[in-house]
Amino acid sequence: MEIWKMFNNSGIAFKLRFYILTGIILIFSSIMVIDYQASRKILMKTVRQNASNLALSTVNSIENVLTAAEKIPENLTPILENIHFIEAEIEQFMKPIVENNSEVFGCCIAFEPYGYYPDQLYFAPYYYKEGDSIKQKNLGNDSYQYFYHDWYQTPKSLGKPVWTEPYFDENGGGIVMATYSVPFYSGQGINRKLKGIVTVDIDLSWLETLIDSINIIENGYAILISKRGTFLTHPMDSLIMNESIFSLAEQFNRPDLRQLGKSMIGGETGFIKHKPLAGHGNDWLYYTGLPSSGWSLGIFFPEEELFADLHTLFITLMMLAIGGIILIFIVITVISKRITKPIEELAATSVKFGTGNFDIVLPPIKNNDEIGMLTNSFEMMRKELKNYMQNLEETTAAKNKIESELKIAHDIQQGIIPKIFPPFPDREDVDLFAILDPAREVGGDLYDFFFLDDNNLVFAIGDVSGKGVPASLFMAITRTLLRAKAIAGKTVSEIVSEINIELCTDNDNAMFVTFFLGIINLETGDLEFCNAGHNYPYILRKNCVIEKLHHTHGTPLGLFDTIKYKSANVRLDKSETIVLYTDGIPEAMDVKQELMGDKRFEDLLNSLCSEKSPKDVTNKLLEATRTFALGAEQSDDITILVLTYYLNKVNKNNNEKYVDIRNKVDDILKVESFIEQLCDEWGIKFGEMHKINLAMEEVISNIINYGYNDEEEHIINIKASFSKDVLKITIEDDAKAFNPLDHKDTDNMDKPIEEREIGGLGIFFIKKMMDRVEYRHESNHNILIIEKMILTPKQKK
């Protein structure tokens, strides 16, 4: 007990010594691992050296055979170049060559066509072994034109001796062999020309015996490949002369095997880890080239067998180490329990700190060691945290108040700009849509639009320097000045100049606003505009042509009060659209800090040239910008204003008029305006006009409310004609098929309302108010024709 008491009252330094002792034991185990790695490296170095010696010995054995075979044709060529032998003499020196050289299977002197006998195309006497005897035959015939084969063509083309790729010679020896070919010539200097090729064939069957004799641990093996990668020897007989290292690389999709093949046929020497085609584990491969033939020898050592003894030793040592560690761990656990108990009590108390309980009492201090000092520190921290949380609550309340005020400021700012769309539902010559998306609670972008009179529409967009509350206040001032200065009779340049003078007054903070102001005459489509340092707008012309308005008529507003702003004019044709925007779009950044840029923006506008309405264009521009910047914080306010000019949709033909409406309830007003206009022009009385309007309202309401099963926008075509006292109106739509003439007329008009059947009253009125009603369904369209007999005042006269 005294020992434990002394240990508990001791300082952290003493306890640290105890843990260092444990660390030493762990370091000892680590040294074992490091020693294992060092032993592995030494073993690998030894294996590489042994493999190198083994490979060199094997290569020398093969080279001795090949070198001896090379000397035969090389010694014959000088003699054949200087002496012309008759056939009998050729047999006298060629037959002994084959007979007296055990490594030679056959020998041939192949002359150029007509090179030996002027009247004989082929002459290639070939002497070869067959059993215990020496046979002779002439290789040349129409089915075996020897001068086109590799063993003849290659040395002829290169002008030097070469070893051919091993092959199965069906016309020579009928065995797998390799041929060493040496060219010989006649004449000297410029008169020197090829006379023929001397060859010697060696039987390669001895190679497999030689390679198999290499002693490579238990499951190691060696291979020999030709200079084209073909297997000359391999433990799998099916691969010999049938496959190459490259065909196996292609078959098993092994790029590493293809690279190995390139290194081997390139004559390189290496020692690498290699994954076999079958089985598990890895091999170590030593490979080197044969200088004379270009072949390559590879020796494979299974990794598992190489390190088997080393692995067994390591596992034994590790088991001993693990046993020691477990014993030490038990001792440390018992001791640390006593050491860490005060810390655990202190930790449990700190968890309650995390829940916000700063009135909790800390555990009593039993010892004056480092844990006692830590407990005192926790007590001081508890008091400080309690004070800090009180201050934080006050700060949070103040922050919430500021955020609430900013929310109110945001709502006020959004209330300044028009947000009801469509803004002019009773007009068919123009449509407009706009959106403002601030980067913060409040921003400095603005847009506005309003009519000066029935035909002139004012629209504007601006971007105030800076962000936040100051920019929003400057934006509100700019919008107010626009409404005050834009009055009928003033030009665009005059309005902008007057706004600029007002903004420069008492502008101590040097704030400014880029500004674009336009006034469009809706009768002609003429647009007068002024660009005060704002982004260039785009016009979406017919046939998807994008036009950029490269006009700047002065600096941004609020900088210099002496500037006189100018203006420019452009005309919009029917269904053409102008797009205004702030720099929040082209300067939008993605997560890589890359700007969207003008090029992407113009490509985006090109893709939107076929959109039906300003709302679609605006929403898709905003959606594309947000998609581009997905994951990045919005860096600037985004404002878009899109205006489409439609001209007057009513046909000016005196006898026929047209109007197209959408399947929207608001467009019923357009129908009423259309009927009033044509009745006034054709002199139809008010009473008749009222009946026509009632009938048309009933027809269009039924189509809009009950004809469509989707939320898509559809177009309803209306055509009116007046001829020979008959007003004819044709309504065509793509709603679901419905024939109102099939509906039974109501017969309960005299009954009280509560006793009448539901439905049919509207169709009943149409039939009663019109003189003729016709329906047909063609090409998935409903076509309803209503006619009214009318005698106009003009006709009465």
Coordinates of N, CA and C in Angstrom, one line a residue, residues 470-632:
P470 N -25.1 50.3 -47.9 CA -24.8 51.5 -48.7 C -25.2 51.4 -50.1
A471 N -24.9 50.2 -50.7 CA -25.3 50.1 -52.2 C -26.8 50.0 -52.3
S472 N -27.5 49.4 -51.4 CA -29.0 49.4 -51.5 C -29.6 50.7 -51.4
L473 N -29.1 51.6 -50.5 CA -29.6 53.0 -50.4 C -29.3 53.8 -51.7
F474 N -28.1 53.6 -52.3 CA -27.8 54.3 -53.5 C -28.7 53.8 -54.6
M475 N -29.0 52.5 -54.6 CA -29.9 51.9 -55.6 C -31.3 52.5 -55.5
A476 N -31.8 52.7 -54.3 CA -33.1 53.2 -54.1 C -33.2 54.7 -54.6
I477 N -32.1 55.5 -54.3 CA -32.0 56.8 -54.8 C -32.1 56.9 -56.3
T478 N -31.3 56.0 -56.9 CA -31.2 56.0 -58.4 C -32.6 55.6 -59.0
R479 N -33.3 54.7 -58.4 CA -34.6 54.3 -58.9 C -35.6 55.4 -58.8
T480 N -35.5 56.1 -57.6 CA -36.4 57.2 -57.4 C -36.2 58.4 -58.4
L481 N -34.9 58.7 -58.6 CA -34.6 59.7 -59.6 C -35.1 59.4 -61.0
L482 N -35.0 58.1 -61.4 CA -35.4 57.6 -62.7 C -36.9 57.9 -62.8
R483 N -37.7 57.6 -61.8 CA -39.2 57.8 -61.9 C -39.5 59.4 -62.0
A484 N -38.6 60.1 -61.3 CA -38.9 61.6 -61.2 C -38.4 62.3 -62.5
K485 N -37.4 61.8 -63.1 CA -36.8 62.5 -64.3 C -37.4 62.0 -65.6
A486 N -37.9 60.8 -65.7 CA -38.4 60.2 -66.9 C -39.8 60.7 -67.1
I487 N -40.0 61.7 -67.9 CA -41.3 62.2 -68.3 C -41.4 62.4 -69.8
A488 N -42.6 62.4 -70.3 CA -42.8 62.5 -71.7 C -42.2 63.7 -72.3
G489 N -41.6 63.6 -73.4 CA -41.0 64.7 -74.1 C -39.5 64.8 -73.9
K490 N -38.9 64.1 -72.9 CA -37.5 64.2 -72.7 C -36.8 63.0 -73.5
T491 N -35.6 63.3 -74.0 CA -34.9 62.2 -74.6 C -34.2 61.3 -73.6
V492 N -33.7 60.2 -74.0 CA -33.0 59.3 -73.1 C -31.8 59.9 -72.5
S493 N -31.0 60.6 -73.4 CA -29.7 61.3 -72.9 C -30.0 62.4 -71.9
E494 N -31.1 63.1 -72.1 CA -31.4 64.1 -71.1 C -31.8 63.5 -69.8
I495 N -32.6 62.5 -69.8 CA -33.0 61.8 -68.5 C -31.7 61.3 -67.8
V496 N -30.8 60.6 -68.5 CA -29.6 60.1 -67.8 C -28.7 61.2 -67.3
S497 N -28.6 62.3 -68.1 CA -27.7 63.4 -67.6 C -28.3 64.0 -66.4
E498 N -29.6 64.2 -66.3 CA -30.2 64.8 -65.1 C -30.0 63.9 -63.9
I499 N -30.2 62.6 -64.1 CA -30.0 61.6 -62.9 C -28.5 61.7 -62.5
N500 N -27.6 61.8 -63.4 CA -26.2 61.8 -63.0 C -25.9 63.1 -62.2
I501 N -26.4 64.2 -62.6 CA -26.2 65.5 -61.8 C -26.6 65.3 -60.4
E502 N -27.8 64.7 -60.2 CA -28.4 64.6 -58.9 C -27.5 63.6 -58.0
L503 N -27.1 62.5 -58.7 CA -26.3 61.5 -57.9 C -24.9 62.1 -57.5
C504 N -24.4 63.0 -58.3 CA -23.0 63.6 -58.0 C -23.1 64.6 -56.8
T505 N -24.3 65.1 -56.6 CA -24.5 66.1 -55.5 C -24.3 65.4 -54.2
D506 N -23.4 66.0 -53.3 CA -23.1 65.5 -52.0 C -22.8 64.0 -51.9
N507 N -22.1 63.5 -53.0 CA -21.7 62.1 -53.1 C -20.3 62.0 -52.5
D508 N -20.1 62.2 -51.2 CA -18.8 62.2 -50.5 C -18.1 60.9 -50.6
N509 N -18.9 59.8 -50.6 CA -18.3 58.4 -50.6 C -17.9 58.0 -52.0
A510 N -18.1 58.9 -53.0 CA -17.8 58.6 -54.4 C -18.4 57.3 -54.9
M511 N -19.6 57.0 -54.5 CA -20.3 55.8 -55.0 C -20.8 56.1 -56.5
F512 N -21.0 55.1 -57.2 CA -21.4 55.2 -58.6 C -22.3 54.0 -59.0
V513 N -23.0 54.2 -60.1 CA -23.8 53.1 -60.6 C -23.7 53.0 -62.1
T514 N -23.4 51.8 -62.6 CA -23.5 51.6 -64.1 C -25.0 51.5 -64.4
F515 N -25.3 52.1 -65.6 CA -26.8 52.3 -65.8 C -27.1 52.1 -67.3
F516 N -28.2 51.4 -67.6 CA -28.7 51.3 -69.0 C -30.1 51.7 -69.0
L517 N -30.5 52.7 -69.8 CA -31.9 53.2 -69.9 C -32.3 53.1 -71.4
G518 N -33.5 52.6 -71.6 CA -34.1 52.5 -72.9 C -35.6 52.9 -72.9
I519 N -36.0 53.5 -74.0 CA -37.4 53.8 -74.2 C -37.8 53.3 -75.6
I520 N -38.7 52.3 -75.6 CA -39.1 51.7 -76.9 C -40.5 52.2 -77.3
N521 N -40.7 52.6 -78.6 CA -42.0 52.9 -79.1 C -42.6 51.6 -79.6
L522 N -43.7 51.3 -79.0 CA -44.4 50.0 -79.3 C -45.2 50.0 -80.5
E523 N -45.3 51.2 -81.2 CA -46.0 51.2 -82.5 C -45.0 50.9 -83.6
T524 N -43.7 51.3 -83.4 CA -42.7 51.1 -84.5 C -41.6 50.1 -84.1
G525 N -41.4 49.9 -82.8 CA -40.3 49.0 -82.4 C -39.0 49.8 -82.3
D526 N -39.0 51.1 -82.5 CA -37.8 51.9 -82.4 C -37.4 52.1 -80.9
L527 N -36.1 51.8 -80.6 CA -35.6 51.8 -79.3 C -34.5 52.9 -79.2
E528 N -34.7 53.9 -78.3 CA -33.6 54.8 -78.0 C -33.1 54.4 -76.7
F529 N -31.7 54.4 -76.6 CA -31.1 53.9 -75.3 C -29.8 54.7 -75.0
C530 N -29.4 54.7 -73.8 CA -28.2 55.2 -73.3 C -27.5 54.3 -72.4
N531 N -26.2 54.0 -72.6 CA -25.5 53.0 -71.8 C -24.4 53.8 -71.0
A532 N -24.6 53.9 -69.7 CA -23.6 54.6 -68.9 C -22.7 53.6 -68.2
G533 N -21.7 53.1 -68.9 CA -20.7 52.2 -68.4 C -21.3 50.8 -68.0
H534 N -22.4 50.4 -68.5 CA -23.0 49.1 -68.1 C -22.6 48.0 -69.0
N535 N -22.9 46.8 -68.6 CA -22.6 45.6 -69.5 C -23.4 45.8 -70.8
Y536 N -22.8 45.4 -72.0 CA -23.5 45.5 -73.2 C -24.7 44.6 -73.3
P537 N -25.9 45.1 -73.6 CA -27.0 44.2 -73.8 C -26.9 43.4 -75.1
Y538 N -27.8 42.4 -75.2 CA -27.8 41.5 -76.4 C -29.3 41.6 -77.0
I539 N -29.4 41.5 -78.3 CA -30.7 41.4 -79.0 C -30.7 40.1 -79.6
L540 N -31.8 39.3 -79.3 CA -32.0 38.0 -79.9 C -32.8 38.2 -81.2
R541 N -32.1 38.3 -82.3 CA -32.8 38.6 -83.6 C -33.5 37.3 -84.1
K542 N -34.2 37.6 -85.2 CA -34.9 36.4 -85.9 C -33.8 35.5 -86.4
N543 N -34.2 34.2 -86.6 CA -33.4 33.2 -87.1 C -32.1 32.9 -86.2
C544 N -32.3 33.2 -84.9 CA -31.3 32.9 -83.9 C -30.0 33.7 -84.1
V545 N -30.1 34.9 -84.5 CA -28.9 35.8 -84.7 C -28.8 36.6 -83.4
I546 N -27.6 36.6 -82.8 CA -27.4 37.3 -81.5 C -26.6 38.6 -81.9
E547 N -27.2 39.7 -81.5 CA -26.6 41.0 -81.8 C -26.2 41.7 -80.5
K548 N -24.9 42.1 -80.3 CA -24.4 42.8 -79.1 C -24.4 44.3 -79.4
L549 N -25.0 45.1 -78.5 CA -25.1 46.5 -78.6 C -23.8 47.1 -78.0
H550 N -22.8 47.3 -78.9 CA -21.5 47.8 -78.5 C -21.6 49.3 -78.4
H551 N -22.3 49.9 -77.5 CA -22.4 51.3 -77.3 C -22.2 51.7 -75.8
T552 N -21.3 52.6 -75.6 CA -21.1 53.2 -74.3 C -21.2 54.7 -74.5
H553 N -22.1 55.4 -73.8 CA -22.3 56.8 -74.0 C -21.8 57.7 -72.8
G554 N -21.0 57.1 -71.9 CA -20.4 57.8 -70.8 C -20.0 56.9 -69.7
T555 N -19.4 57.6 -68.7 CA -19.0 56.8 -67.5 C -20.2 56.5 -66.6
P556 N -20.0 55.6 -65.6 CA -21.1 55.3 -64.7 C -21.6 56.6 -64.0
L557 N -22.8 56.6 -63.6 CA -23.5 57.8 -63.0 C -22.9 58.0 -61.6
G558 N -22.8 59.3 -61.2 CA -22.3 59.6 -59.9 C -20.9 60.0 -59.8
L559 N -20.1 60.0 -60.9 CA -18.7 60.3 -60.8 C -18.4 61.7 -61.2
F560 N -18.9 62.1 -62.4 CA -18.6 63.5 -62.9 C -19.9 64.2 -63.3
D561 N -20.2 65.3 -62.7 CA -21.5 66.0 -63.0 C -21.4 66.8 -64.3
T562 N -20.3 66.9 -64.9 CA -20.2 67.7 -66.1 C -20.4 66.9 -67.4
I563 N -20.5 65.6 -67.3 CA -20.6 64.8 -68.5 C -22.0 65.0 -69.1
K564 N -22.0 65.1 -70.4 CA -23.3 65.1 -71.2 C -23.4 63.8 -71.9
Y565 N -24.3 63.0 -71.5 CA -24.5 61.7 -72.1 C -25.2 61.7 -73.4
K566 N -24.8 60.8 -74.3 CA -25.4 60.7 -75.6 C -26.3 59.5 -75.6
S567 N -26.9 59.2 -76.8 CA -27.8 58.0 -76.9 C -27.6 57.4 -78.3
A568 N -28.2 56.3 -78.5 CA -28.2 55.6 -79.8 C -29.6 55.0 -80.0
N569 N -29.8 54.6 -81.3 CA -31.1 54.0 -81.6 C -31.0 52.7 -82.3
V570 N -31.9 51.8 -82.1 CA -32.0 50.5 -82.8 C -33.4 50.1 -82.9
R571 N -33.8 49.3 -83.8 CA -35.2 48.9 -84.0 C -35.3 47.4 -83.8
L572 N -36.4 47.0 -83.0 CA -36.7 45.7 -82.8 C -37.9 45.3 -83.7
D573 N -37.7 44.2 -84.4 CA -38.8 43.6 -85.2 C -39.7 42.7 -84.4
K574 N -40.7 42.2 -85.0 CA -41.7 41.3 -84.3 C -41.0 40.1 -83.8
S575 N -41.3 39.8 -82.5 CA -40.8 38.6 -81.8 C -39.3 38.7 -81.5
E576 N -38.7 39.9 -81.6 CA -37.3 40.0 -81.2 C -37.2 40.4 -79.7
T577 N -36.1 40.0 -79.1 CA -35.9 40.1 -77.7 C -34.6 40.8 -77.3
I578 N -34.7 41.7 -76.3 CA -33.5 42.4 -75.8 C -33.3 41.9 -74.4
V579 N -32.0 41.5 -74.1 CA -31.6 40.9 -72.8 C -30.7 41.9 -72.1
L580 N -31.1 42.4 -70.9 CA -30.2 43.2 -70.1 C -29.8 42.4 -68.8
Y581 N -28.6 42.7 -68.3 CA -28.1 41.9 -67.2 C -27.0 42.7 -66.5
T582 N -26.7 42.3 -65.3 CA -25.6 42.9 -64.6 C -24.4 41.9 -64.6
D583 N -23.2 42.4 -64.1 CA -22.0 41.6 -64.2 C -22.0 40.4 -63.3
G584 N -23.1 40.2 -62.5 CA -23.1 39.0 -61.7 C -23.2 37.7 -62.5
I585 N -23.6 37.8 -63.8 CA -23.6 36.6 -64.6 C -22.2 36.3 -65.3
P586 N -21.6 37.2 -66.1 CA -20.3 36.9 -66.7 C -19.2 36.8 -65.7
E587 N -19.4 37.4 -64.5 CA -18.3 37.3 -63.5 C -18.6 36.3 -62.4
A588 N -19.6 35.4 -62.6 CA -19.9 34.3 -61.7 C -18.7 33.3 -61.7
M589 N -18.3 32.9 -60.5 CA -17.1 32.0 -60.4 C -17.6 30.6 -59.9
D590 N -16.9 29.6 -60.5 CA -17.1 28.3 -60.0 C -16.2 27.9 -58.8
V591 N -16.2 26.7 -58.4 CA -15.3 26.3 -57.2 C -13.9 26.4 -57.6
K592 N -13.5 26.4 -58.8 CA -12.1 26.5 -59.3 C -11.7 28.0 -59.5
Q593 N -12.5 28.9 -59.1 CA -12.3 30.4 -59.3 C -12.2 30.8 -60.7
E594 N -12.9 30.0 -61.6 CA -12.9 30.3 -63.0 C -14.2 31.1 -63.3
L595 N -14.0 32.2 -64.1 CA -15.2 33.0 -64.4 C -16.0 32.4 -65.5
M596 N -17.3 32.7 -65.5 CA -18.2 32.2 -66.5 C -17.8 32.9 -67.9
G597 N -17.6 34.2 -67.9 CA -17.1 34.9 -69.0 C -18.2 35.2 -70.1
D598 N -17.8 36.1 -71.0 CA -18.7 36.6 -72.0 C -19.0 35.4 -73.1
K599 N -17.9 34.6 -73.3 CA -18.1 33.6 -74.4 C -19.1 32.6 -73.9
R600 N -19.0 32.1 -72.7 CA -20.1 31.1 -72.2 C -21.4 31.8 -72.2
F601 N -21.5 33.0 -71.8 CA -22.8 33.7 -71.8 C -23.4 33.8 -73.2
E602 N -22.6 34.2 -74.2 CA -23.1 34.3 -75.5 C -23.5 32.9 -76.1
D603 N -22.8 31.9 -75.7 CA -23.2 30.5 -76.2 C -24.5 30.2 -75.5
L604 N -24.7 30.6 -74.3 CA -25.9 30.3 -73.6 C -27.1 31.0 -74.2
L605 N -26.9 32.3 -74.6 CA -27.9 33.1 -75.3 C -28.3 32.4 -76.7
N606 N -27.3 31.9 -77.4 CA -27.6 31.2 -78.6 C -28.5 30.0 -78.4
S607 N -28.3 29.3 -77.3 CA -29.1 28.1 -77.0 C -30.5 28.5 -76.6
L608 N -30.7 29.8 -76.3 CA -32.1 30.2 -75.8 C -32.8 31.0 -76.9
C609 N -32.3 31.0 -78.1 CA -33.0 31.9 -79.1 C -34.4 31.4 -79.5
S610 N -34.7 30.1 -79.2 CA -36.0 29.6 -79.6 C -37.0 29.6 -78.4
E611 N -36.6 30.1 -77.3 CA -37.5 30.1 -76.1 C -38.7 31.0 -76.4
K612 N -39.8 30.6 -75.8 CA -41.1 31.3 -76.1 C -41.3 32.6 -75.4
S613 N -40.9 32.8 -74.2 CA -41.3 34.0 -73.5 C -40.1 34.5 -72.7
P614 N -40.1 35.8 -72.4 CA -39.1 36.4 -71.5 C -38.9 35.7 -70.2
K615 N -39.9 35.2 -69.7 CA -39.8 34.4 -68.4 C -38.9 33.2 -68.6
D616 N -39.1 32.5 -69.7 CA -38.3 31.3 -69.9 C -36.9 31.6 -70.1
V617 N -36.6 32.7 -70.9 CA -35.2 33.1 -71.1 C -34.6 33.5 -69.8
T618 N -35.3 34.3 -69.0 CA -34.7 34.8 -67.7 C -34.4 33.6 -66.7
N619 N -35.4 32.7 -66.6 CA -35.2 31.6 -65.6 C -34.1 30.7 -66.1
K620 N -33.9 30.4 -67.4 CA -32.9 29.5 -67.8 C -31.5 30.2 -67.7
L621 N -31.4 31.5 -67.9 CA -30.2 32.2 -67.7 C -29.7 32.1 -66.2
L622 N -30.7 32.3 -65.3 CA -30.4 32.2 -63.9 C -30.0 30.8 -63.5
E623 N -30.7 29.8 -64.0 CA -30.5 28.4 -63.7 C -29.1 28.0 -64.2
A624 N -28.7 28.4 -65.4 CA -27.4 28.1 -66.0 C -26.3 28.7 -65.2
T625 N -26.5 30.0 -64.7 CA -25.5 30.6 -63.9 C -25.3 29.9 -62.6
R626 N -26.4 29.5 -62.0 CA -26.3 28.8 -60.7 C -25.6 27.4 -60.9
T627 N -25.9 26.8 -62.0 CA -25.3 25.5 -62.2 C -23.8 25.6 -62.4
F628 N -23.4 26.6 -63.2 CA -22.0 26.9 -63.4 C -21.2 27.1 -62.1
A629 N -21.8 27.9 -61.2 CA -21.2 28.3 -59.9 C -21.6 27.3 -58.8
L630 N -22.1 26.1 -59.1 CA -22.6 25.2 -58.1 C -21.4 24.9 -57.1
G631 N -21.7 25.1 -55.8 CA -20.7 24.8 -54.8 C -19.9 26.0 -54.4
A632 N -19.9 27.0 -55.2 CA -19.2 28.3 -54.8 C -20.1 29.3 -54.3

